[in-house]
Amino acid sequence: MPTQAPFQTEKFIPFMREVTRCESALRELNLMWRLIESSAKMNCPEEAHSLLPMMRATREGFQQLETELVRSLVGESIGQVMDELATSARQVIDIVVRNLYERTADVGFLATDQDLCRFVAGLESDQGAVLMRLREYRNKYTVYDEILLLDCQGAVVAQIDETSPVEGTQDPLLARTLQSAGYVETFGPTDLRPGKRHALLYSQRMLHPQTGEAVGVLCLSFAFADEMEGIFRARNQHGQQRHIPLLLDSSHQVIASGDPLWVPVGAHVPVNEAGELSLQVHAGRAYLVQTVATAGYQGYPGPSGWRGQVMAPVDLAFSGESSQVLDALEPGVAHGLLSHAQDFCPPLHAIVDAADTIRRVVWNGQVMTGRQHQDVARLKAVLEQIGDTGALTNEVFSQSIRDLYGTVLMSSMRDGELLTQLLVDLLDRNLYERANDCRWWALTPELRALLDPRDPGARAPDRLAEAQRILEHINSLYTVYARLLVYDREGRVLASSRPLLEDGRSAVGMAIEPDTLAAVLAMRGTQSYHVTPWRASGFYGGRATYVYHAAIQAPGEVGEVVGGIGIVFNAAEEFEAMLRGALEKKSRTQGFFVSRAGTVLSSADPSVPVGSTLEVPQEMLAVANGQSLSRAMVYGDAYCIVSCAASHGYREFKVCDGYSEDVLAVSVHSFGAQVAGAQEAARRRRITLLSEAGASGGREMATFFVGEGLFALPTAQVVEALPAHSIAAVSAAGLAGCVGTVPLRSHGKVLEYVWVFDLHEVLTGRRMPPSAQGQVVVAQDGQAVVGLLVGELHSVLHFAEASIFPAPGLPGAVVSELIKANGGRTLIQCLNLPQLVRRLRAGREPQPPMQVAA
């Protein structure tokens, strides 16, 4: 979550059920520790004298942790929602702008159509043929709901929407278009689209074929309302019903709404372009809001001032919170991810550290209670309360940290899914245009005449040159293609834009693949098209791509295929541009387009080349069309959130036009390198020991982990536990297992330093890997005081004598007894401290560390 100005936590807590529950539990615990401390001071101040510092430390730690934990839970929950809103708002505006970019190319090309120009110039009078041609265009480019041809006075000379007849226009766009050499983009009410609140028109002047003078204007009316409804509907399909997506103009007025009942078109709404963590009020309801401007696309800035915005009612914004994501997470991955909390969520890291500190204080307090005289009745009640409250404290901490951890992970997983959904949406919309282009260009009269088998001069040099010029002109407007090809019935290329291939050969004279040619020759009608499978193409320098083909029919004939047109999609650059654009503000995230088999079609990661196989779970590659999912997992020796979404088509493309070629978008967000021993650490955290306090007799034992084993010492032999980071690396002249010293303090003063030995190395001969959970258990045998570096602390419990039995082995072993805990399901090794001290001193006595005066 980005750095923000302070926000008022109390405003948001009532809307967050998990945070409310956590806050209530922490306050109850805080009160319980206060009551225990007060009870001890009043009823047994002398007997509890040694326990009071522990209780005070616990209470003070609680006060700080309660505030920080609740604030972090609120902050991360808000941050999760705000990040999701920002991503959704960016999707809205980016998808719109990329779609409209294609419109700027369409109007520029169609305005040069010679059949249409001759008609507007008065050189042709067959309006029926012109209307048929315009409807052919509309049948392919279904994003338009109207196409109009105007003369220079604004009279309508042709239109295809018979339900909304228009005779002429007084709209100023006519004059602006006639004076402009390029396209004119107009949004608002217009007499060219009567009955509509507003229309989005793309217009360009048309020139006389002979004189080059302006003779009229072409207007393409973009199906704006229909397109926006589709974008908003897709967002709801992705599980974002709690959010209201909007498109705003420069005056912050709503021009399209995903929920017009709550936020109608025409309303002026508050915006939040800075992403502040604050509530915005609209029509008496409080919202979290994110407003995003477009960065443009390939030089096209989009309509002036347009913004994408998403508003989430605060009373619904957090209803999707859940830490259940951790339930499905492999324990070792969950623990390993948490070890990188310093990087991906500093508040979580700080709270885990603070909770570990309080757990250690509680563990020390329980050790101290185990050393007290149990026959002091007034103290006994306090000790029992400390034991019960300490266990409850650990439980509440674990759940509270789990809630925060789950919120952070859920945020990353949702963000990954939104990112991959955006990528497949962009891909489908882009390739939809390619299917339209090849079918429309196949109707170009000059190209049809070039292939006319009845015309002996059809392929004369001047005809071939004209075809070459047309293809070059198209390719200059539609830069997403490597080249455009026209070929005859034998598959021989007759004309090509950019004919010079990477290897120095010319595309002209080359042959189309037999399977592609057969598919083209079998086409019937002008709505058919064929896409080559993803494979290497000689027309693309041997690289893999899609090539879109349509049949070219003989002039004046229906159904007689005389050749075809192939348009070579520049997949390497266009796919990579999609990935780079979507990942621009996503640090430590890589993106890929892959096939159902996992073959990489495009990669934003240089270490994963195109053509390689992406190693992701099979369930991800099998995700249903239009669906997405995320997993926290180990990927490439790092802990990552891997997200995946499958394309679902756009309009009729890949939906009902007979073409099917699934492409998946995959994102990989890395949190950090895989941690050795994370699986074992997670297993340790799940071990719960049951106290046998009700049994007569028995012993109080302090338990802790060393490697994979659970060990114990009698509480009477334990002084206290200290964090491993308190070890000072003091040389012990090569004494085996010695790692330094720790200070022993009383009332804030250092009394002495004791040597610390790596217990794992002492027992196994191998040094214990460094761990943030490492602890030093200070133990005392008579006058000998020694520090034992262990993995992490577990608990302090009472075990019946019947559960303790001698360990098999040689006399003098360091482990002399075993405890059958949990009804024999868990085995605990009891250390023989005198024997351990003798082993540590077996070589030569280390020099005592620095002496400190009492």
Coordinates of N, CA, C and O in Angstrom, one line a residue, residues 405-500:
Y405 N -2.5 -11.2 7.7 CA -1.8 -12.0 6.7 C -2.7 -12.3 5.6 O -2.4 -12.2 4.4
G406 N -3.9 -12.9 5.9 CA -4.9 -13.2 4.9 C -5.3 -12.1 4.1 O -5.5 -12.2 2.9
T407 N -5.5 -10.9 4.7 CA -5.9 -9.7 4.0 C -4.9 -9.3 3.0 O -5.2 -8.9 1.9
V408 N -3.6 -9.3 3.4 CA -2.5 -8.9 2.5 C -2.4 -9.9 1.3 O -2.3 -9.5 0.2
L409 N -2.5 -11.2 1.6 CA -2.4 -12.1 0.5 C -3.6 -12.0 -0.4 O -3.5 -12.1 -1.6
M410 N -4.8 -11.9 0.2 CA -6.0 -11.8 -0.7 C -5.9 -10.6 -1.6 O -6.3 -10.6 -2.8
S411 N -5.3 -9.5 -1.1 CA -5.2 -8.3 -1.9 C -4.3 -8.6 -3.1 O -4.6 -8.2 -4.3
S412 N -3.2 -9.3 -2.9 CA -2.2 -9.6 -4.0 C -2.9 -10.6 -5.0 O -2.7 -10.5 -6.2
M413 N -3.6 -11.5 -4.4 CA -4.3 -12.5 -5.3 C -5.4 -11.9 -6.2 O -5.5 -12.1 -7.4
R414 N -6.1 -11.0 -5.6 CA -7.2 -10.3 -6.4 C -6.5 -9.4 -7.4 O -7.0 -9.3 -8.6
D415 N -5.4 -8.7 -7.0 CA -4.8 -7.8 -8.0 C -4.2 -8.6 -9.2 O -4.3 -8.2 -10.3
G416 N -3.7 -9.8 -8.9 CA -3.2 -10.7 -9.9 C -4.3 -11.1 -10.9 O -4.1 -11.1 -12.1
E417 N -5.4 -11.4 -10.3 CA -6.6 -11.9 -11.2 C -7.1 -10.7 -12.0 O -7.4 -10.9 -13.2
L418 N -7.2 -9.5 -11.4 CA -7.6 -8.4 -12.2 C -6.7 -8.0 -13.3 O -7.1 -7.7 -14.4
L419 N -5.4 -8.2 -13.0 CA -4.3 -7.9 -14.1 C -4.5 -8.9 -15.2 O -4.5 -8.5 -16.4
T420 N -4.6 -10.2 -14.9 CA -4.7 -11.2 -16.0 C -6.0 -11.0 -16.8 O -6.1 -11.3 -18.0
Q421 N -7.1 -10.6 -16.1 CA -8.4 -10.4 -16.7 C -8.2 -9.2 -17.7 O -8.8 -9.3 -18.8
L422 N -7.6 -8.2 -17.3 CA -7.3 -7.0 -18.2 C -6.6 -7.5 -19.4 O -6.9 -7.1 -20.5
L423 N -5.5 -8.3 -19.2 CA -4.7 -8.7 -20.3 C -5.5 -9.5 -21.4 O -5.3 -9.3 -22.6
V424 N -6.3 -10.5 -20.9 CA -7.0 -11.3 -21.9 C -8.1 -10.4 -22.5 O -8.5 -10.6 -23.7
D425 N -8.7 -9.5 -21.8 CA -9.7 -8.6 -22.4 C -9.0 -7.7 -23.5 O -9.6 -7.6 -24.6
L426 N -7.8 -7.2 -23.3 CA -7.1 -6.4 -24.3 C -6.8 -7.3 -25.5 O -6.9 -6.9 -26.6
L427 N -6.3 -8.5 -25.2 CA -6.0 -9.4 -26.3 C -7.2 -9.7 -27.2 O -7.1 -9.7 -28.4
D428 N -8.3 -10.1 -26.6 CA -9.5 -10.4 -27.4 C -9.9 -9.3 -28.2 O -10.3 -9.4 -29.4
R429 N -10.0 -8.1 -27.6 CA -10.4 -6.9 -28.4 C -9.4 -6.6 -29.5 O -9.9 -6.1 -30.6
N430 N -8.2 -6.8 -29.3 CA -7.2 -6.5 -30.3 C -7.4 -7.5 -31.5 O -7.4 -7.1 -32.7
L431 N -7.5 -8.8 -31.2 CA -7.5 -9.8 -32.2 C -8.9 -9.7 -32.9 O -9.0 -10.1 -34.1
Y432 N -9.9 -9.3 -32.3 CA -11.2 -9.0 -32.9 C -11.1 -8.1 -34.1 O -11.7 -8.3 -35.2
E433 N -10.3 -7.0 -33.9 CA -10.1 -6.1 -35.0 C -9.3 -6.8 -36.2 O -9.6 -6.4 -37.4
R434 N -8.4 -7.7 -35.9 CA -7.7 -8.3 -37.0 C -8.6 -9.2 -37.8 O -8.5 -9.2 -39.1
A435 N -9.6 -9.9 -37.2 CA -10.5 -10.7 -37.9 C -11.4 -9.8 -38.8 O -11.8 -10.2 -40.0
N436 N -11.7 -8.6 -38.3 CA -12.5 -7.6 -39.1 C -11.7 -7.1 -40.3 O -12.2 -7.0 -41.5
D437 N -10.5 -6.8 -40.1 CA -9.6 -6.1 -41.1 C -9.5 -7.0 -42.3 O -9.6 -6.6 -43.5
C438 N -9.1 -8.3 -42.1 CA -8.8 -9.1 -43.3 C -10.1 -9.3 -44.1 O -10.0 -9.3 -45.4
R439 N -11.3 -9.4 -43.5 CA -12.5 -9.6 -44.3 C -12.9 -8.4 -45.0 O -13.4 -8.4 -46.2
W440 N -12.7 -7.2 -44.4 CA -13.0 -6.0 -45.1 C -12.1 -5.7 -46.3 O -12.5 -5.3 -47.4
W441 N -10.8 -5.9 -46.1 CA -9.8 -5.6 -47.1 C -9.9 -6.5 -48.3 O -9.5 -6.2 -49.4
A442 N -10.5 -7.7 -48.0 CA -10.7 -8.7 -49.1 C -11.7 -8.2 -50.1 O -11.8 -8.7 -51.2
L443 N -12.5 -7.2 -49.6 CA -13.6 -6.6 -50.5 C -13.0 -5.5 -51.4 O -13.8 -4.9 -52.1
T444 N -11.8 -5.1 -51.2 CA -11.2 -3.9 -51.9 C -11.3 -4.2 -53.4 O -10.8 -5.2 -53.9
P445 N -12.0 -3.3 -54.2 CA -12.2 -3.5 -55.6 C -11.0 -3.7 -56.4 O -10.9 -4.6 -57.3
E446 N -9.9 -3.0 -56.1 CA -8.7 -3.1 -56.9 C -8.0 -4.5 -56.7 O -7.4 -5.1 -57.6
L447 N -8.2 -5.0 -55.4 CA -7.6 -6.4 -55.2 C -8.4 -7.4 -55.9 O -7.8 -8.4 -56.4
R448 N -9.7 -7.3 -55.9 CA -10.6 -8.2 -56.6 C -10.3 -8.2 -58.1 O -10.2 -9.3 -58.7
A449 N -10.1 -7.0 -58.6 CA -9.8 -6.9 -60.1 C -8.4 -7.5 -60.4 O -8.3 -8.1 -61.5
L450 N -7.5 -7.4 -59.5 CA -6.2 -8.0 -59.7 C -6.2 -9.5 -59.9 O -5.4 -10.1 -60.7
L451 N -7.2 -10.2 -59.3 CA -7.3 -11.6 -59.3 C -8.4 -12.1 -60.3 O -8.7 -13.3 -60.3
D452 N -9.0 -11.2 -61.1 CA -10.1 -11.6 -62.0 C -9.6 -12.5 -63.1 O -8.8 -12.1 -63.9
P453 N -10.0 -13.8 -63.1 CA -9.5 -14.7 -64.1 C -10.0 -14.4 -65.5 O -9.4 -14.9 -66.5
R454 N -11.0 -13.6 -65.6 CA -11.6 -13.3 -66.9 C -10.9 -12.1 -67.6 O -11.2 -11.8 -68.8
D455 N -10.1 -11.4 -66.9 CA -9.4 -10.2 -67.4 C -7.9 -10.5 -67.8 O -7.1 -10.7 -66.9
P456 N -7.6 -10.6 -69.0 CA -6.2 -10.9 -69.4 C -5.2 -10.0 -68.9 O -4.0 -10.3 -68.7
G457 N -5.6 -8.7 -68.7 CA -4.6 -7.7 -68.2 C -4.6 -7.5 -66.7 O -4.1 -6.5 -66.3
A458 N -5.3 -8.4 -66.0 CA -5.5 -8.2 -64.6 C -4.2 -8.0 -63.8 O -4.1 -7.2 -62.9
R459 N -3.2 -8.8 -64.3 CA -1.9 -8.8 -63.5 C -0.8 -8.0 -64.2 O 0.4 -8.3 -64.1
A460 N -1.2 -7.0 -65.0 CA -0.3 -6.2 -65.6 C 0.5 -5.4 -64.6 O 0.1 -5.3 -63.4
P461 N 1.8 -5.0 -64.9 CA 2.6 -4.4 -63.9 C 2.0 -3.2 -63.2 O 2.2 -3.0 -62.0
D462 N 1.2 -2.4 -64.0 CA 0.6 -1.2 -63.3 C -0.5 -1.7 -62.3 O -0.7 -1.0 -61.3
R463 N -1.2 -2.8 -62.6 CA -2.2 -3.3 -61.6 C -1.5 -3.8 -60.4 O -1.9 -3.6 -59.3
L464 N -0.4 -4.5 -60.6 CA 0.4 -5.0 -59.4 C 1.0 -3.9 -58.6 O 0.9 -3.9 -57.4
A465 N 1.4 -2.8 -59.3 CA 2.0 -1.7 -58.6 C 0.9 -1.0 -57.8 O 1.1 -0.5 -56.6
E466 N -0.4 -0.9 -58.4 CA -1.5 -0.3 -57.6 C -1.9 -1.1 -56.4 O -2.1 -0.6 -55.3
A467 N -1.9 -2.4 -56.5 CA -2.1 -3.3 -55.4 C -1.1 -3.1 -54.3 O -1.4 -3.1 -53.1
Q468 N 0.2 -3.0 -54.8 CA 1.3 -2.8 -53.8 C 1.0 -1.5 -53.1 O 1.2 -1.4 -51.8
R469 N 0.7 -0.4 -53.8 CA 0.4 0.9 -53.2 C -0.7 0.8 -52.1 O -0.6 1.4 -51.0
I470 N -1.8 0.1 -52.5 CA -2.9 0.0 -51.6 C -2.5 -0.7 -50.3 O -2.8 -0.3 -49.2
L471 N -1.8 -1.8 -50.4 CA -1.3 -2.6 -49.3 C -0.4 -1.7 -48.4 O -0.5 -1.8 -47.2
E472 N 0.5 -1.0 -49.0 CA 1.4 -0.1 -48.3 C 0.7 1.0 -47.5 O 1.0 1.3 -46.3
H473 N -0.4 1.5 -48.2 CA -1.2 2.6 -47.5 C -1.9 2.0 -46.3 O -1.9 2.6 -45.2
I474 N -2.5 0.8 -46.5 CA -3.2 0.2 -45.4 C -2.2 -0.1 -44.2 O -2.5 0.2 -43.1
N475 N -1.1 -0.6 -44.5 CA -0.1 -1.0 -43.5 C 0.4 0.2 -42.8 O 0.8 0.2 -41.6
S476 N 0.5 1.4 -43.5 CA 0.9 2.6 -42.8 C -0.1 3.1 -41.8 O 0.3 3.7 -40.8
L477 N -1.4 2.8 -42.0 CA -2.4 3.2 -41.0 C -2.6 2.1 -39.9 O -2.8 2.5 -38.8
Y478 N -2.4 0.9 -40.3 CA -2.6 -0.2 -39.3 C -1.2 -0.8 -39.1 O -0.8 -1.8 -39.7
T479 N -0.5 -0.2 -38.1 CA 0.9 -0.6 -37.9 C 1.0 -1.9 -37.1 O 2.2 -2.3 -36.8
V480 N -0.1 -2.5 -36.7 CA 0.1 -3.8 -35.9 C 0.4 -5.0 -36.8 O 0.6 -6.1 -36.3
Y481 N 0.6 -4.7 -38.1 CA 0.9 -5.8 -39.0 C 2.3 -5.7 -39.5 O 2.9 -4.7 -39.8
A482 N 2.9 -6.9 -39.6 CA 4.3 -7.0 -40.2 C 4.2 -6.8 -41.7 O 5.1 -6.1 -42.3
R483 N 3.2 -7.3 -42.3 CA 3.0 -7.2 -43.8 C 1.6 -7.7 -44.1 O 1.0 -8.5 -43.4
L484 N 1.2 -7.3 -45.3 CA -0.1 -7.7 -45.9 C 0.2 -8.4 -47.2 O 1.0 -7.9 -48.0
L485 N -0.5 -9.5 -47.5 CA -0.2 -10.3 -48.7 C -1.5 -10.5 -49.5 O -2.6 -10.7 -48.9
V486 N -1.4 -10.5 -50.8 CA -2.5 -10.9 -51.7 C -1.9 -12.1 -52.5 O -0.8 -12.0 -53.1
Y487 N -2.7 -13.2 -52.6 CA -2.2 -14.4 -53.3 C -3.4 -14.9 -54.2 O -4.6 -14.6 -54.0
D488 N -3.0 -15.7 -55.2 CA -3.9 -16.3 -56.1 C -4.4 -17.6 -55.6 O -4.1 -18.1 -54.5
R489 N -5.2 -18.3 -56.5 CA -5.8 -19.6 -56.1 C -4.7 -20.7 -55.9 O -5.0 -21.7 -55.2
E490 N -3.6 -20.5 -56.4 CA -2.5 -21.5 -56.2 C -1.7 -21.2 -55.0 O -0.7 -21.9 -54.6
G491 N -2.0 -20.1 -54.3 CA -1.3 -19.7 -53.1 C -0.1 -18.9 -53.3 O 0.7 -18.6 -52.4
R492 N 0.2 -18.4 -54.5 CA 1.4 -17.6 -54.9 C 1.1 -16.2 -54.6 O 0.1 -15.6 -55.0
V493 N 2.0 -15.6 -53.8 CA 1.9 -14.2 -53.4 C 2.2 -13.3 -54.6 O 3.2 -13.3 -55.2
L494 N 1.2 -12.4 -54.9 CA 1.3 -11.5 -56.1 C 1.8 -10.1 -55.6 O 2.4 -9.4 -56.4
A495 N 1.3 -9.7 -54.4 CA 1.7 -8.4 -53.9 C 1.8 -8.4 -52.4 O 1.1 -9.2 -51.8
S496 N 2.6 -7.5 -51.9 CA 2.9 -7.5 -50.5 C 3.3 -6.1 -50.0 O 4.1 -5.5 -50.7
S497 N 2.8 -5.7 -48.9 CA 3.4 -4.5 -48.3 C 4.7 -4.9 -47.6 O 4.8 -6.1 -47.2
R498 N 5.6 -4.0 -47.5 CA 6.9 -4.4 -46.9 C 7.4 -5.7 -47.3 O 7.7 -6.7 -46.5
P499 N 7.6 -5.9 -48.6 CA 7.9 -7.2 -49.2 C 9.3 -7.8 -48.8 O 9.4 -9.0 -48.8
L500 N 10.2 -7.0 -48.4 CA 11.5 -7.5 -48.1 C 11.5 -8.1 -46.7 O 11.2 -7.5 -45.7

